[in-house]
Tab-separated table of C-alpha atoms in Angstrom:
chain	number	residue	atom	x	y	z
A	1	MET	CA	21.507	-42.368	1.541
A	2	LYS	CA	18.388	-42.367	3.724
A	3	ILE	CA	15.767	-39.608	3.598
A	4	ILE	CA	12.821	-39.299	5.970
A	5	ILE	CA	9.849	-37.347	4.617
A	6	ASP	CA	6.690	-36.213	6.391
A	7	ASN	CA	3.959	-38.247	4.720
A	8	PHE	CA	1.835	-35.148	4.110
A	9	VAL	CA	4.526	-33.519	1.960
A	10	PRO	CA	3.381	-34.335	-1.588
A	11	TYR	CA	5.457	-35.328	-4.627
A	12	ALA	CA	8.871	-35.412	-2.902
A	13	ALA	CA	9.026	-39.106	-2.049
A	14	GLN	CA	8.319	-40.188	-5.615
A	15	ALA	CA	10.958	-37.840	-6.975
A	16	LEU	CA	13.652	-38.972	-4.543
A	17	ALA	CA	12.912	-42.707	-4.458
A	18	PRO	CA	15.162	-43.559	-7.455
A	19	PHE	CA	18.146	-41.964	-5.728
A	20	ALA	CA	17.830	-42.879	-2.048
A	21	GLU	CA	16.101	-44.988	0.571
A	22	VAL	CA	12.977	-42.931	1.260
A	23	VAL	CA	10.896	-43.436	4.394
A	24	GLU	CA	7.591	-41.599	4.736
A	25	LEU	CA	6.428	-41.058	8.315
A	26	HIS	CA	3.655	-39.191	10.072
A	27	ALA	CA	4.988	-36.194	11.981
A	28	ASP	CA	4.355	-38.004	15.285
A	29	GLN	CA	6.644	-40.809	14.113
A	30	ILE	CA	9.617	-38.558	13.352
A	31	THR	CA	11.428	-39.292	16.598
A	32	PRO	CA	15.109	-39.389	17.643
A	33	ALA	CA	15.157	-43.140	17.090
A	34	ALA	CA	13.605	-42.805	13.647
A	35	VAL	CA	16.077	-40.156	12.429
A	36	ALA	CA	19.213	-41.606	14.003
A	37	ASP	CA	20.539	-43.116	10.756
A	38	ALA	CA	18.904	-40.662	8.328
A	39	ASP	CA	20.990	-38.347	6.171
A	40	ALA	CA	18.193	-35.869	5.457
A	41	LEU	CA	14.757	-34.845	6.673
A	42	ILE	CA	11.912	-33.172	4.794
A	43	VAL	CA	9.365	-31.951	7.327
A	44	ARG	CA	6.500	-29.555	8.013
A	45	THR	CA	5.830	-27.252	10.966
A	46	ARG	CA	4.636	-30.184	13.077
A	47	THR	CA	8.219	-31.444	13.497
A	48	ARG	CA	10.473	-29.588	15.953
A	49	CYS	CA	13.976	-29.890	14.540
A	50	ASN	CA	16.324	-29.217	17.446
A	51	GLY	CA	18.911	-30.928	19.603
A	52	ALA	CA	16.278	-33.101	21.252
A	53	LEU	CA	15.461	-34.649	17.867
A	54	LEU	CA	18.815	-34.507	16.065
A	55	GLU	CA	21.547	-34.965	18.692
A	56	GLY	CA	23.775	-37.877	17.703
A	57	SER	CA	21.979	-38.496	14.408
A	58	ALA	CA	23.533	-38.708	10.941
A	59	VAL	CA	21.296	-35.914	9.659
A	60	GLN	CA	23.115	-33.259	7.634
A	61	PHE	CA	20.169	-31.639	5.819
A	62	VAL	CA	16.759	-30.469	7.046
A	63	GLY	CA	14.302	-29.065	4.522
A	64	THR	CA	10.921	-27.771	5.596
A	65	ALA	CA	8.171	-27.654	2.985
A	66	THR	CA	6.800	-24.547	4.705
A	67	ILE	CA	7.614	-20.855	4.629
A	68	GLY	CA	8.987	-20.411	8.141
A	69	TYR	CA	11.798	-21.598	10.397
A	70	ASP	CA	10.098	-21.164	13.784
A	71	HIS	CA	10.025	-24.965	14.288
A	72	ILE	CA	13.748	-25.331	13.466
A	73	ASP	CA	16.543	-24.442	15.885
A	74	ARG	CA	18.814	-22.993	13.231
A	75	THR	CA	21.464	-21.950	15.749
A	76	TRP	CA	21.814	-25.543	16.939
A	77	CYS	CA	21.733	-26.894	13.395
A	78	ASN	CA	24.382	-24.446	12.200
A	79	ALA	CA	26.616	-25.359	15.129
A	80	HIS	CA	26.317	-29.027	14.157
A	81	ASN	CA	26.881	-28.475	10.412
A	82	ILE	CA	23.301	-29.282	9.447
A	83	THR	CA	22.056	-27.366	6.412
A	84	THR	CA	18.538	-25.956	6.832
A	85	VAL	CA	16.267	-24.854	3.989
A	86	SER	CA	12.738	-23.448	3.978
A	87	ALA	CA	10.315	-22.959	1.105
A	88	ALA	CA	10.012	-19.198	1.513
A	89	GLY	CA	7.395	-17.682	-0.776
A	90	CYS	CA	6.096	-21.031	-1.999
A	91	ASN	CA	2.454	-20.412	-1.136
A	92	ALA	CA	2.322	-16.616	-1.275
A	93	ARG	CA	-0.414	-16.594	-3.927
A	94	GLY	CA	-2.451	-19.144	-2.043
A	95	VAL	CA	-2.409	-16.921	1.048
A	96	LEU	CA	-3.132	-13.874	-1.124
A	97	GLN	CA	-6.262	-15.573	-2.354
A	98	TRP	CA	-7.426	-16.518	1.190
A	99	VAL	CA	-6.931	-12.857	2.139
A	100	SER	CA	-8.835	-11.811	-0.982
A	101	ALA	CA	-11.728	-14.072	0.017
A	102	ALA	CA	-11.641	-12.551	3.508
A	103	LEU	CA	-11.705	-9.031	2.046
A	104	ALA	CA	-14.642	-9.860	-0.237
A	105	HIS	CA	-16.463	-11.369	2.760
A	106	THR	CA	-15.692	-8.276	4.853
A	107	LEU	CA	-17.063	-5.866	2.266
A	108	GLY	CA	-20.134	-8.020	1.804
A	109	ARG	CA	-20.698	-7.993	5.544
A	110	LEU	CA	-20.396	-4.202	5.533
A	111	GLY	CA	-22.796	-3.877	2.610
A	112	ARG	CA	-20.150	-2.367	0.360
A	113	THR	CA	-19.493	-3.140	-3.293
A	114	SER	CA	-16.174	-1.305	-3.612
A	115	PRO	CA	-13.025	-0.862	-1.497
A	116	GLU	CA	-12.889	2.855	-2.321
A	117	GLY	CA	-12.522	4.866	0.878
A	118	LEU	CA	-11.306	1.927	2.997
A	119	CYS	CA	-7.825	1.713	4.499
A	120	ILE	CA	-6.023	-1.603	4.851
A	121	GLY	CA	-2.933	-2.015	7.005
A	122	VAL	CA	-0.472	-4.708	5.932
A	123	VAL	CA	1.783	-5.795	8.809
A	124	GLY	CA	4.767	-7.685	7.420
A	125	VAL	CA	5.513	-6.874	3.793
A	126	GLY	CA	7.461	-9.873	2.565
A	127	ASN	CA	6.470	-12.451	-0.036
A	128	VAL	CA	2.808	-12.493	0.983
A	129	GLY	CA	2.381	-8.978	2.323
A	130	SER	CA	3.860	-7.422	-0.814
A	131	LEU	CA	1.322	-9.232	-2.995
A	132	VAL	CA	-1.544	-8.254	-0.696
A	133	ALA	CA	-0.447	-4.603	-0.726
A	134	ASP	CA	-0.056	-4.497	-4.516
A	135	TYR	CA	-3.434	-6.054	-5.264
A	136	CYS	CA	-5.189	-3.933	-2.642
A	137	ARG	CA	-3.796	-0.765	-4.226
A	138	SER	CA	-5.057	-1.908	-7.614
A	139	TRP	CA	-8.512	-2.549	-6.115
A	140	GLY	CA	-8.780	0.930	-4.623
A	141	PHE	CA	-7.884	0.451	-0.972
A	142	ARG	CA	-5.678	3.029	0.717
A	143	VAL	CA	-2.721	0.895	1.797
A	144	LEU	CA	-0.498	1.420	4.844
A	145	CYS	CA	2.449	-0.881	5.521
A	146	SER	CA	4.574	-1.761	8.556
A	147	ASP	CA	7.756	-3.807	8.343
A	148	PRO	CA	10.589	-2.363	10.485
A	149	PRO	CA	13.357	-4.642	9.143
A	150	ARG	CA	12.531	-3.626	5.563
A	151	GLU	CA	12.073	0.015	6.512
A	152	VAL	CA	15.568	0.164	7.983
A	153	ALA	CA	17.272	-1.952	5.304
A	154	GLU	CA	15.628	-0.141	2.372
A	155	ASN	CA	15.094	3.327	3.863
A	156	LEU	CA	11.328	3.101	3.411
A	157	GLY	CA	8.890	5.648	4.790
A	158	PRO	CA	5.558	7.400	4.208
A	159	GLU	CA	6.340	8.064	0.545
A	160	GLN	CA	6.298	4.276	0.066
A	161	ASP	CA	3.253	3.871	2.388
A	162	PHE	CA	5.342	2.615	5.340
A	163	VAL	CA	4.334	4.080	8.712
A	164	PRO	CA	4.844	3.200	12.401
A	165	LEU	CA	2.758	0.256	13.532
A	166	ALA	CA	0.703	2.314	15.998
A	167	GLU	CA	-0.254	4.750	13.243
A	168	LEU	CA	-1.239	1.929	10.901
A	169	VAL	CA	-3.351	0.217	13.544
A	170	ALA	CA	-5.150	3.426	14.468
A	171	GLN	CA	-6.017	4.358	10.878
A	172	ALA	CA	-6.801	1.037	9.213
A	173	ASP	CA	-10.310	-0.287	8.708
A	174	ILE	CA	-8.755	-3.699	8.052
A	175	VAL	CA	-5.436	-4.982	9.449
A	176	THR	CA	-3.871	-8.124	7.984
A	177	LEU	CA	-0.897	-9.880	9.622
A	178	HIS	CA	1.853	-11.404	7.472
A	179	THR	CA	4.939	-11.472	9.677
A	180	PRO	CA	7.120	-14.451	10.482
A	181	LEU	CA	7.107	-15.592	14.105
A	182	VAL	CA	10.143	-14.016	15.788
A	183	ARG	CA	10.491	-14.446	19.549
A	184	SER	CA	13.560	-12.318	20.265
A	185	GLY	CA	15.872	-9.696	18.825
A	186	GLN	CA	15.259	-6.123	17.792
A	187	TRP	CA	11.873	-6.748	16.138
A	188	PRO	CA	10.060	-9.627	17.833
A	189	THR	CA	6.628	-10.503	16.479
A	190	TYR	CA	5.500	-12.866	19.236
A	191	HIS	CA	2.180	-11.418	20.511
A	192	LEU	CA	2.629	-8.416	18.254
A	193	ALA	CA	-1.153	-8.062	18.208
A	194	ASP	CA	-1.494	-7.573	21.966
A	195	SER	CA	-3.960	-5.748	24.199
A	196	ASN	CA	-2.577	-2.335	23.228
A	197	PHE	CA	-2.804	-3.261	19.530
A	198	VAL	CA	-6.448	-4.291	19.987
A	199	ALA	CA	-7.291	-1.182	22.012
A	200	THR	CA	-5.817	1.049	19.300
A	201	MET	CA	-7.872	-0.457	16.478
A	202	LYS	CA	-11.012	1.330	15.346
A	203	PRO	CA	-14.400	0.127	16.571
A	204	GLY	CA	-15.802	-2.079	13.816
A	205	ALA	CA	-12.391	-2.746	12.270
A	206	THR	CA	-11.421	-6.158	10.916
A	207	LEU	CA	-8.314	-8.133	11.913
A	208	LEU	CA	-7.009	-10.931	9.668
A	209	ASN	CA	-4.344	-13.375	10.811
A	210	ALA	CA	-2.906	-15.800	8.259
A	211	SER	CA	0.689	-15.648	9.515
A	212	ARG	CA	1.365	-17.598	12.734
A	213	GLY	CA	-1.002	-18.074	15.634
A	214	GLU	CA	1.441	-16.726	18.186
A	215	VAL	CA	1.756	-13.396	16.367
A	216	ALA	CA	-1.603	-12.523	17.963
A	217	ASP	CA	-2.159	-12.798	21.715
A	218	THR	CA	-5.226	-14.962	22.229
A	219	ALA	CA	-5.929	-13.304	25.582
A	220	ALA	CA	-6.135	-9.944	23.806
A	221	LEU	CA	-8.383	-11.310	21.059
A	222	ILE	CA	-10.902	-12.750	23.532
A	223	SER	CA	-10.872	-9.694	25.831
A	224	PRO	CA	-13.981	-7.513	26.170
A	225	GLU	CA	-12.142	-4.779	24.202
A	226	ALA	CA	-11.805	-7.098	21.211
A	227	LYS	CA	-15.572	-7.459	20.864
A	228	LYS	CA	-15.455	-4.274	18.786
A	229	LEU	CA	-13.477	-6.148	16.091
A	230	ALA	CA	-14.357	-8.626	13.365
A	231	LEU	CA	-11.816	-11.455	13.559
A	232	TYR	CA	-10.760	-13.581	10.579
A	233	ILE	CA	-8.458	-16.313	11.869
A	234	ASP	CA	-6.584	-19.018	9.963
A	235	VAL	CA	-3.762	-19.618	12.467
A	236	TRP	CA	-4.172	-20.275	16.178
A	237	GLU	CA	-2.107	-20.426	19.325
A	238	GLY	CA	-2.057	-24.027	20.506
A	239	GLU	CA	-3.049	-25.509	17.157
A	240	PRO	CA	-3.885	-28.148	16.228
A	241	HIS	CA	-4.898	-29.667	19.556
A	242	ALA	CA	-5.814	-26.731	21.782
A	243	ILE	CA	-7.377	-23.866	19.870
A	244	ASN	CA	-9.210	-21.486	22.164
A	245	PRO	CA	-12.989	-22.128	22.068
A	246	THR	CA	-13.847	-18.529	22.940
A	247	LEU	CA	-11.710	-17.222	20.083
A	248	LEU	CA	-13.290	-19.748	17.741
A	249	SER	CA	-16.773	-18.645	18.748
A	250	ARG	CA	-15.922	-14.969	18.210
A	251	ALA	CA	-14.286	-15.367	14.809
A	252	LYS	CA	-16.343	-14.241	11.815
A	253	VAL	CA	-14.183	-16.523	9.696
A	254	ALA	CA	-12.269	-19.463	11.165
A	255	THR	CA	-10.179	-21.886	9.086
A	256	THR	CA	-7.716	-24.663	9.850
A	257	HIS	CA	-4.375	-23.076	8.883
A	258	ILE	CA	-5.107	-23.662	5.208
A	259	ALA	CA	-4.706	-20.129	3.822
A	260	GLY	CA	-1.704	-21.228	1.790
A	261	TYR	CA	-3.026	-24.659	0.856
A	262	SER	CA	-3.071	-24.316	-2.909
A	263	LEU	CA	-2.036	-26.985	-5.387
A	264	GLN	CA	0.700	-24.748	-6.775
A	265	GLY	CA	1.841	-23.743	-3.293
A	266	LYS	CA	2.352	-27.364	-2.280
A	267	ALA	CA	4.121	-28.151	-5.551
A	268	ASN	CA	6.357	-25.098	-5.142
A	269	ALA	CA	7.275	-26.088	-1.579
A	270	SER	CA	8.224	-29.627	-2.540
A	271	ALA	CA	10.188	-28.381	-5.537
A	272	ILE	CA	12.184	-25.919	-3.435
A	273	VAL	CA	13.252	-28.470	-0.805
A	274	VAL	CA	13.891	-31.289	-3.289
A	275	ARG	CA	16.069	-29.021	-5.456
A	276	ALA	CA	17.998	-27.827	-2.405
A	277	LEU	CA	18.497	-31.398	-1.193
A	278	ALA	CA	19.635	-32.432	-4.679
A	279	GLN	CA	22.173	-29.629	-4.773
A	280	HIS	CA	23.445	-30.514	-1.290
A	281	PHE	CA	23.947	-34.199	-2.102
A	282	GLY	CA	24.861	-33.811	-5.788
A	283	ILE	CA	21.754	-35.448	-7.273
A	284	GLU	CA	22.064	-33.695	-10.616
A	285	PRO	CA	18.803	-34.885	-12.253
A	286	LEU	CA	16.716	-33.204	-9.538
A	287	THR	CA	18.374	-29.802	-9.315
A	288	ASP	CA	15.663	-28.227	-11.507
A	289	TRP	CA	12.825	-30.653	-10.673
A	290	TYR	CA	9.149	-29.645	-10.523
A	291	PRO	CA	6.215	-32.019	-9.941
A	292	SER	CA	4.785	-33.419	-13.158
A	293	GLY	CA	1.084	-32.916	-13.642
A	294	VAL	CA	1.008	-29.557	-11.863
A	295	THR	CA	0.726	-26.388	-13.915
A	296	PRO	CA	2.379	-23.416	-12.204
A	297	SER	CA	-0.002	-20.537	-11.633
A	298	ALA	CA	-0.080	-17.677	-14.107
A	299	PRO	CA	-0.120	-14.448	-12.083
A	300	ARG	CA	-2.288	-11.744	-13.603
A	301	PRO	CA	-4.049	-8.518	-12.700
A	302	ILE	CA	-7.675	-8.972	-11.712
A	303	SER	CA	-10.399	-6.441	-11.030
A	304	TRP	CA	-12.180	-6.243	-7.695
A	305	ALA	CA	-15.458	-7.145	-9.436
A	306	GLU	CA	-14.024	-10.242	-11.109
A	307	MET	CA	-12.156	-11.385	-8.010
A	308	SER	CA	-15.069	-10.922	-5.614
A	309	ALA	CA	-17.460	-12.664	-8.012
A	310	GLN	CA	-15.240	-15.775	-8.281
A	311	ILE	CA	-13.367	-16.082	-5.007
A	312	GLY	CA	-16.187	-17.721	-3.058
A	313	HIS	CA	-16.107	-20.729	-5.394
A	314	TYR	CA	-12.349	-21.008	-5.007
A	315	CYS	CA	-12.156	-20.354	-1.262
A	316	PRO	CA	-15.536	-20.892	0.484
A	317	LEU	CA	-14.774	-19.317	3.846
A	318	GLU	CA	-18.283	-19.541	5.262
A	319	ALA	CA	-18.479	-23.293	4.676
A	320	GLU	CA	-15.007	-23.803	6.173
A	321	THR	CA	-15.992	-21.726	9.197
A	322	GLU	CA	-19.192	-23.662	9.809
A	323	TRP	CA	-17.215	-26.896	9.597
A	324	LEU	CA	-14.662	-25.771	12.191
A	325	TYR	CA	-17.381	-24.462	14.516
A	326	SER	CA	-18.853	-27.977	14.466
A	327	HIS	CA	-15.599	-29.992	14.513
A	328	PRO	CA	-13.002	-28.088	16.590
A	329	THR	CA	-11.253	-31.263	17.762
A	330	GLU	CA	-10.693	-32.444	14.153
A	331	PHE	CA	-8.531	-29.462	13.198
A	332	ASP	CA	-5.420	-31.416	12.174
A	333	GLN	CA	-7.287	-34.162	10.349
A	334	HIS	CA	-9.159	-31.586	8.295
A	335	ARG	CA	-5.974	-29.678	7.528
A	336	ASN	CA	-4.176	-32.836	6.426
A	337	THR	CA	-7.007	-33.884	4.096
A	338	TYR	CA	-7.973	-30.428	2.832
A	339	PRO	CA	-8.543	-30.453	-0.964
A	340	LEU	CA	-5.882	-28.221	-2.500
A	341	ARG	CA	-7.197	-25.146	-4.310
A	342	GLU	CA	-6.116	-24.028	-7.763
A	343	GLU	CA	-4.551	-20.563	-7.863
A	344	PHE	CA	-6.457	-18.506	-10.414
A	345	PHE	CA	-4.682	-15.112	-10.293
């Protein structure tokens, strides 16, 4: 059996090497010729897994060590009997802690010591958004949520803090985006934060995006109307090679798509795809595998005072922002070599 693994996916190659021929490649090297005789791929968002890559190959399993499927043509893969697996939820606490750092930075910028009296709107209440909403409630924010698929499936409404998106956007002092990227269907999220979204937000409000770059319309974020907002951006349309320089210059905080780059998040992602691959191919010793040397995080309650006092050491947003201001063309290199953070709550 031959397995091709993106060389920036940690731990997986060492785990699988005793059981298969393992080839580690840079994302740019994962080409139709390279995958033609491979049985399985483990990739990241940089690899578009579709007919153009996989047609005629031996591939029967694609695992992405990321939380989303927007780079995988699942319809094509299903039609060609290729199993696809993502690492949903793997880095939720890492993203939570980037958001927490952004919130602490926001309150510091506003000269506030407490979230009391502030409203935060959480758009997309899945693995990440649920954590953000829960911690924000515990810290004293008034929390509003928007997630139409969940609202319909679970009959959620105002009693559970779920409101229409327009109402959330109009009321929130801070809006944080945590949706997957969905381009079609009943609830698309592509350019969800558009010109109307921006116009509806309060003057002086803060917008955080740590979901996918395309969830926010860059044209709307660099419009004159958007100058009333404080922008905290981790994900960018056109990344890594073509992030908008005007958006970069306007962002209060700008990072290189590293919100979820925690040590535990990376270990979780590799564990999820390796276990799924092991189950698919019957590699029994790896069906409950987890990277040695990594201690899973220990989730715990934390006060606003304790979190805000410590988070800058864990996630130094100002330093990251200054770096990206100065090195916008080195986005991908910085992301690939970013030192993984320890999750501490």
